[in-house]
Short mmCIF file of N, CA and C in Angstrom, two decimals:
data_model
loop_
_atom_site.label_atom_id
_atom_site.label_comp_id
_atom_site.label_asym_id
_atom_site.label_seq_id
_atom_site.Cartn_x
_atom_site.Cartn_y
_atom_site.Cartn_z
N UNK A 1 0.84 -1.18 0.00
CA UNK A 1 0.00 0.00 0.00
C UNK A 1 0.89 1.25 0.00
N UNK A 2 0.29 2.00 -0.87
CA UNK A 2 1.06 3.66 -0.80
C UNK A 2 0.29 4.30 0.24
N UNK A 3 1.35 5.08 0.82
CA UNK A 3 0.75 5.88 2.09
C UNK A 3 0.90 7.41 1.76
N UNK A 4 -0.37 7.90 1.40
CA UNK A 4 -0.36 9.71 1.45
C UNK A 4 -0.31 10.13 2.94
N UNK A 5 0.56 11.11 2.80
CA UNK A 5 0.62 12.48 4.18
C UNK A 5 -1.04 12.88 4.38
N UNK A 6 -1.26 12.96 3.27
CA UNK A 6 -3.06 14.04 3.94
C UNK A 6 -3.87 13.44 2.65
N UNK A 7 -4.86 14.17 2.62
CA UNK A 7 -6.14 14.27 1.38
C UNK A 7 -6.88 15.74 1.60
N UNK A 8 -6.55 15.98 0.22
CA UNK A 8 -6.93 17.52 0.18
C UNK A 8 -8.25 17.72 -0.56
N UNK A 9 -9.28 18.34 -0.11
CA UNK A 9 -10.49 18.02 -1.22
C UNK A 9 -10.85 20.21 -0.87
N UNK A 10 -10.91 20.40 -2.08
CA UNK A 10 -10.98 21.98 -2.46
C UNK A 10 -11.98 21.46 -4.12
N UNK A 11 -12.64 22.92 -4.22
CA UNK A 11 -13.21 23.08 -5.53
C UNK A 11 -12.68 23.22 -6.78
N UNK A 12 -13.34 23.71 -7.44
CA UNK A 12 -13.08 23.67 -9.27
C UNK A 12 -12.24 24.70 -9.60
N UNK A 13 -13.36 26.10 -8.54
CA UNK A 13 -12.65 27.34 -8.92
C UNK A 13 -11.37 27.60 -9.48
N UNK A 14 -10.90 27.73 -10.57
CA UNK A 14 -9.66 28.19 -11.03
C UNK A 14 -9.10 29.55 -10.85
N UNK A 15 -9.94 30.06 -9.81
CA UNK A 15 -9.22 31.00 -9.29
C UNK A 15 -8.49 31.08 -7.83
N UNK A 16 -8.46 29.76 -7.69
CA UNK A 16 -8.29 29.40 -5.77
C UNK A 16 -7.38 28.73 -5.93
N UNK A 17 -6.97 28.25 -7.09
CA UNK A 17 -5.86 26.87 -7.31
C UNK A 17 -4.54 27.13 -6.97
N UNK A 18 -4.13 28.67 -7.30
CA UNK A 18 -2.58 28.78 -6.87
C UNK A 18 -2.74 28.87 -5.81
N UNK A 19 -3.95 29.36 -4.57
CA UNK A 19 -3.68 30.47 -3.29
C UNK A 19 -3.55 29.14 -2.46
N UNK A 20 -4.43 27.73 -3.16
CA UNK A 20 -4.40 26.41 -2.14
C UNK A 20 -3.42 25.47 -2.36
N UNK A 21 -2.56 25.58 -3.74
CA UNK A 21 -2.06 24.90 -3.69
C UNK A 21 -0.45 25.32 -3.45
N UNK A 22 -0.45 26.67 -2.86
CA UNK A 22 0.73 27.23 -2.52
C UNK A 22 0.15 27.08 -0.60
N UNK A 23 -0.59 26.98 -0.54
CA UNK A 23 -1.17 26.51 1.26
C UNK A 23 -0.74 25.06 1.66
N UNK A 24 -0.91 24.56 0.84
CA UNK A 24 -0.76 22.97 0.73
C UNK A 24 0.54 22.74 0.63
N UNK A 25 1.40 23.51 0.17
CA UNK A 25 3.15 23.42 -0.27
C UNK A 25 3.35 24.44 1.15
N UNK A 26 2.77 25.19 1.84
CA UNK A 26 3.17 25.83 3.05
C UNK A 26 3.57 25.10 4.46
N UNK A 27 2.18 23.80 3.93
CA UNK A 27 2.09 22.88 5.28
C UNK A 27 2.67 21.72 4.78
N UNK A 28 4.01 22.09 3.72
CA UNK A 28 4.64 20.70 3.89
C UNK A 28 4.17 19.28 2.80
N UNK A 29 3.18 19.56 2.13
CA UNK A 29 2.74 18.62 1.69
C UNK A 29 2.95 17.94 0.00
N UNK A 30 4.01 18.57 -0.37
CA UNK A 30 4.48 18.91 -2.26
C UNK A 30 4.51 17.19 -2.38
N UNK A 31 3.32 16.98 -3.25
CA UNK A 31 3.73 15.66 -3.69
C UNK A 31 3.39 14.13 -2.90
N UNK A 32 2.93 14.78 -1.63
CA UNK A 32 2.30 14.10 -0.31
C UNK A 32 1.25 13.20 -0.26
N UNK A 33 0.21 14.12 -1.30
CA UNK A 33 -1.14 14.09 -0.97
C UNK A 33 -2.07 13.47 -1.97
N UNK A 34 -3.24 13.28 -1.83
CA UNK A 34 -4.17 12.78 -2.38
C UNK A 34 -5.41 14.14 -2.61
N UNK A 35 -5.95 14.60 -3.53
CA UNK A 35 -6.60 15.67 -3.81
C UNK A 35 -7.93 15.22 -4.65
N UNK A 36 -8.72 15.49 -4.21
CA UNK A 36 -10.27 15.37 -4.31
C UNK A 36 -11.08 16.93 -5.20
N UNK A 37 -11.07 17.33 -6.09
CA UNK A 37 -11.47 18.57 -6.46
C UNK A 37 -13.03 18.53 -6.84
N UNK A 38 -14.01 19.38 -6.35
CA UNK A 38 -15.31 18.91 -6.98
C UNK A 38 -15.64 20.27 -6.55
N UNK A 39 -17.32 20.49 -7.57
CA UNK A 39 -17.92 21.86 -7.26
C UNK A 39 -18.28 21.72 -6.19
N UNK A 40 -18.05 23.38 -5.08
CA UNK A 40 -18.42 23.49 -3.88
C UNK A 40 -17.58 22.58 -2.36
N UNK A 41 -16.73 22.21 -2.82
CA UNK A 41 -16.25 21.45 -2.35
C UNK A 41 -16.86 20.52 -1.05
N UNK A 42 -16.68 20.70 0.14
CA UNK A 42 -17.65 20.15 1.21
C UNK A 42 -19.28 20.21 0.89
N UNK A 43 -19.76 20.91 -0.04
CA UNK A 43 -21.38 20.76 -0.29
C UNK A 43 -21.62 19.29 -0.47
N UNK A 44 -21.37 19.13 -1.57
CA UNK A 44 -21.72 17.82 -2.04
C UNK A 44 -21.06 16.35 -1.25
N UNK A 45 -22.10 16.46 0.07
CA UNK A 45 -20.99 15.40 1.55
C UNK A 45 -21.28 14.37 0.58
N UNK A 46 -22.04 13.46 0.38
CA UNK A 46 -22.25 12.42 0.03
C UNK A 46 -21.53 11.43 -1.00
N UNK A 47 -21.18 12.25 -2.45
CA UNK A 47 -19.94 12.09 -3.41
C UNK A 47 -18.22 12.18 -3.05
N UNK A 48 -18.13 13.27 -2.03
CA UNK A 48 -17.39 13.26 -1.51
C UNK A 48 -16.88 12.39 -0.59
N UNK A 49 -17.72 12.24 -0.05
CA UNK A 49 -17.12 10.94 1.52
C UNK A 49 -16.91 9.53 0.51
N UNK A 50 -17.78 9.46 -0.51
CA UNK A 50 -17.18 8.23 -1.17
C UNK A 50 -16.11 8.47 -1.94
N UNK A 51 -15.19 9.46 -2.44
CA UNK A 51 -14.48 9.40 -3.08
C UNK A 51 -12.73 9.62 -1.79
N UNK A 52 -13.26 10.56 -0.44
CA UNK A 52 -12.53 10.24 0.65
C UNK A 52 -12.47 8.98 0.75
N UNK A 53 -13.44 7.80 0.71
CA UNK A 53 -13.42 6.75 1.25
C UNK A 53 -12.68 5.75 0.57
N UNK A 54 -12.50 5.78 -0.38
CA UNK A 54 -11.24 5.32 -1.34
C UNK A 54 -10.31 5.48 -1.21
N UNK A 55 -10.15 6.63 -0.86
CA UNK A 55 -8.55 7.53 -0.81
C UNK A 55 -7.82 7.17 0.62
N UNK A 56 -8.89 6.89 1.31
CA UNK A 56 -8.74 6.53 2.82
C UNK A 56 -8.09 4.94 2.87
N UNK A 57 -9.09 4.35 1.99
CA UNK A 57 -8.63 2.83 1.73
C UNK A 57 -7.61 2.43 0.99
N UNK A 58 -6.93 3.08 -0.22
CA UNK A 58 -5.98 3.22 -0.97
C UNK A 58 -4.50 3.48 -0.06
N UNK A 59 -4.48 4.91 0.29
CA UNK A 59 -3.52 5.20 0.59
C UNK A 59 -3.02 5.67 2.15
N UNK A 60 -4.54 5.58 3.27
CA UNK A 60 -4.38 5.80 4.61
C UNK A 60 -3.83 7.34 5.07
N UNK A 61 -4.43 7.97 4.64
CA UNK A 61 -4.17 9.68 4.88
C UNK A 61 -4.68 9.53 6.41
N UNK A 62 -3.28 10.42 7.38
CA UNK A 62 -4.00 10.55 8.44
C UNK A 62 -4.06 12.19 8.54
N UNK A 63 -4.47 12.77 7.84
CA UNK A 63 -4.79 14.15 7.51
C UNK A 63 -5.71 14.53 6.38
N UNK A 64 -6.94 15.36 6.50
CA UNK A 64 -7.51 16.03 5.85
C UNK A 64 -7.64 17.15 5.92
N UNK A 65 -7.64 18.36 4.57
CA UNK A 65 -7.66 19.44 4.39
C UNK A 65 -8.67 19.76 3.53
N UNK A 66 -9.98 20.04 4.12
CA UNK A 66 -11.28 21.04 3.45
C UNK A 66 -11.04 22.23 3.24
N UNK A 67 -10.98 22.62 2.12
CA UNK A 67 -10.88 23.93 1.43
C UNK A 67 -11.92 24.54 0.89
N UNK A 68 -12.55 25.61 1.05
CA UNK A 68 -13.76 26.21 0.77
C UNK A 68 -13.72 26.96 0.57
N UNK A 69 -13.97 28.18 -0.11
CA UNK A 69 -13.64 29.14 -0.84
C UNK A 69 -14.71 30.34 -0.94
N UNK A 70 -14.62 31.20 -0.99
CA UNK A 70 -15.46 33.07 -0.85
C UNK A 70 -16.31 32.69 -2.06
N UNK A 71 -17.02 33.59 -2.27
CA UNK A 71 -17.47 33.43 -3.64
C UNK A 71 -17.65 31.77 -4.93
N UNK A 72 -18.31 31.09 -4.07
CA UNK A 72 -18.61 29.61 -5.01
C UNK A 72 -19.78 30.06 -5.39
N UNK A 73 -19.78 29.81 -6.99
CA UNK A 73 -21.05 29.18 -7.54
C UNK A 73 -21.66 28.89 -7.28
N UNK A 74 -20.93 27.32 -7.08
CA UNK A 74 -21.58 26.01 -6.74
C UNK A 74 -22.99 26.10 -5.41
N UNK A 75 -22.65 27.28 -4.43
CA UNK A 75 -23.66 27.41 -3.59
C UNK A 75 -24.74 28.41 -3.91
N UNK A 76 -24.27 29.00 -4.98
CA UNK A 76 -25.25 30.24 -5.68
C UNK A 76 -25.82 30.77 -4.05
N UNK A 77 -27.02 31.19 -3.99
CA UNK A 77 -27.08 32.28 -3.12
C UNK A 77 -27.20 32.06 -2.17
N UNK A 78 -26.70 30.99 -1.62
CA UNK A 78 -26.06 30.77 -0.19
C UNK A 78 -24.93 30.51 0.21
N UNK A 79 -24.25 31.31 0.37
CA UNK A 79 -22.87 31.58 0.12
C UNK A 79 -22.48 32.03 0.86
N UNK A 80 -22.81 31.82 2.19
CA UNK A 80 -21.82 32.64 3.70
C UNK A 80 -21.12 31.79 4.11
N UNK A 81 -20.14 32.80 4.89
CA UNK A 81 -19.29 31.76 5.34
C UNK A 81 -20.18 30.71 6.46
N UNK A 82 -21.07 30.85 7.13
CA UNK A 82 -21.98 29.74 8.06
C UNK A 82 -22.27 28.80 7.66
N UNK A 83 -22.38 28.80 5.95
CA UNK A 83 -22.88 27.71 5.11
C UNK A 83 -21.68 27.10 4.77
N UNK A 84 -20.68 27.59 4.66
CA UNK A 84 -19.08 26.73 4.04
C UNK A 84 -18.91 26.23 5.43
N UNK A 85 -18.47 26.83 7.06
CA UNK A 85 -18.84 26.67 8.00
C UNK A 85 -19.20 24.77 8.25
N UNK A 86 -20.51 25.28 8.10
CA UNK A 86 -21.53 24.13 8.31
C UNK A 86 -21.32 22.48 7.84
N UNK A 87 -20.86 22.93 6.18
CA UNK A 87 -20.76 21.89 5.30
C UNK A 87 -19.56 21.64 5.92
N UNK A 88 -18.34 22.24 5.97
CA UNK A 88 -17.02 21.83 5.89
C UNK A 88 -17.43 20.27 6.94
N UNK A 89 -17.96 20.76 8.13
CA UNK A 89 -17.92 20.21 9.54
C UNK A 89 -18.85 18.86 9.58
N UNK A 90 -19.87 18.74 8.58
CA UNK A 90 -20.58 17.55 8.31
C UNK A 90 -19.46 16.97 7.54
N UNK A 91 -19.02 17.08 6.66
CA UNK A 91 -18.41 15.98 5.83
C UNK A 91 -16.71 15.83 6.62
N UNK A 92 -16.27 16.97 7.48
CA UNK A 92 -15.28 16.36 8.43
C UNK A 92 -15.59 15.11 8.81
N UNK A 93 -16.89 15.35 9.99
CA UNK A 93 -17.79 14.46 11.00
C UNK A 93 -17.74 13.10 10.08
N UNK A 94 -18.24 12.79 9.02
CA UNK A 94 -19.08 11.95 7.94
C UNK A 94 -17.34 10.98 7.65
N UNK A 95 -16.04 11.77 7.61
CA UNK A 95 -15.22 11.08 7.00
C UNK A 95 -14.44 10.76 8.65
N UNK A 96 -14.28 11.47 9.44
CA UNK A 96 -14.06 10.71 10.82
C UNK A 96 -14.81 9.40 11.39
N UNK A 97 -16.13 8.91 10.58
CA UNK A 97 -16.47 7.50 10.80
C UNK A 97 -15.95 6.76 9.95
N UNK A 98 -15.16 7.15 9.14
CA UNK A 98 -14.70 6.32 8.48
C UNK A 98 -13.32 5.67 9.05
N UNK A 99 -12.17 6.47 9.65
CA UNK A 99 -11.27 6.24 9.92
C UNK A 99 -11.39 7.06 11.21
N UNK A 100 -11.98 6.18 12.43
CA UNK A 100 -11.30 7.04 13.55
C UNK A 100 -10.00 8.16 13.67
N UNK A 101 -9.88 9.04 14.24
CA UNK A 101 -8.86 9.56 14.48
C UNK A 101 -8.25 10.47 13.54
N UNK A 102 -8.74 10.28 12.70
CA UNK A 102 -8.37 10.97 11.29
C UNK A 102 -8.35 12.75 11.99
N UNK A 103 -7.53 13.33 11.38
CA UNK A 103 -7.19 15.12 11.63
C UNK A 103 -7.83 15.24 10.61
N UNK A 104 -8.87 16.59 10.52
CA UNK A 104 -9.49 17.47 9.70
C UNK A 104 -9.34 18.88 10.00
N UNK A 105 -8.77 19.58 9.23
CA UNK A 105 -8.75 20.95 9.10
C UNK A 105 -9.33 21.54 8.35
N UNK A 106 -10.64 22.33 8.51
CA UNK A 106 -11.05 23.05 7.76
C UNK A 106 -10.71 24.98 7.31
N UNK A 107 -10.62 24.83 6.20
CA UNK A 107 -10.20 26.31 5.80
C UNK A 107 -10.65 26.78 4.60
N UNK A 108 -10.55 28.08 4.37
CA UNK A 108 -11.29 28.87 3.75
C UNK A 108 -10.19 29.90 2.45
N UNK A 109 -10.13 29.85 1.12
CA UNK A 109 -9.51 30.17 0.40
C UNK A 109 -10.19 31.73 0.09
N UNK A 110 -9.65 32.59 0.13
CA UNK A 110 -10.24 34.07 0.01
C UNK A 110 -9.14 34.75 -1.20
N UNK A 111 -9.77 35.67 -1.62
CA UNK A 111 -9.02 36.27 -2.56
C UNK A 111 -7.57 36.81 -2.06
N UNK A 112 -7.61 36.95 -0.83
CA UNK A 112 -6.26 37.24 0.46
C UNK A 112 -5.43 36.73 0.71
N UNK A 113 -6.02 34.96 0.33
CA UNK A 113 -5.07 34.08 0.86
C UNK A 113 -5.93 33.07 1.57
N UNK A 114 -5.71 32.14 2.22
CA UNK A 114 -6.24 30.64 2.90
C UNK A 114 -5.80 31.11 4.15
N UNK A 115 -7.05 31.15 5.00
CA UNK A 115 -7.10 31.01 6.09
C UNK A 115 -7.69 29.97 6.77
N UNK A 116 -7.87 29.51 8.47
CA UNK A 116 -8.79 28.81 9.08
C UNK A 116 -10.27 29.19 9.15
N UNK A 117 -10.96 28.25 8.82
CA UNK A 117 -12.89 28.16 8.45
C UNK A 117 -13.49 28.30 10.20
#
């Protein structure tokens, strides 16, 4: 079995891609990781936790990084941060039954830079 450092699951946006994936090279991770990209990223828990759940079984990430981002589409007009918030923390919750113990960090990609959610 190959063993990834983390699993990174962030959106489509092609405008978030350098700010996360220079976040992701901040915390160490160049080449580490396993990356999950989908619209809205944490919205869609359900597609997601199955495609974590692979990644989990594949390669044993004991780190996850939810990335969520200002301005998504994907949530059209619900789009606060309470709602990125919210989602991030269900599909944390949802992929911590999968693998006890598992670290989840949730954070938030802004036109500023990636901060903590």
């Amino acid at each position: 079995m190959h063993k990834a450092r983390a699993l990174a699951i962030h959106c489509i946006d092609f405008r978030f891609q350098n700010g996360t994936q220079q976040r992701l090279e901040e915390l160490g991770l160049t080449d580490e990781f396993d990356r999950i990209s989908w619209p809205g990223a944490s919205k869609d828990t359900e597609n997601i936790r199955n495609a974590a759940a692979l990644s989990i079984k594949l390669h044993n990430p004991d780190e996850v990084f939810i990335i969520e981002h200002e301005d998504c589409g994907a949530y059209g007009e619900d789009n606060s941060l309470e709602t990125h918030r919210q989602n991030a923390q269900k599909l944390a919750e949802a992929l911590k039954e999968i693998k006890p113990g598992l670290q989840v960090t949730t954070l938030i990609a802004t036109f500023e830079g990636v901060r903590e959610l």
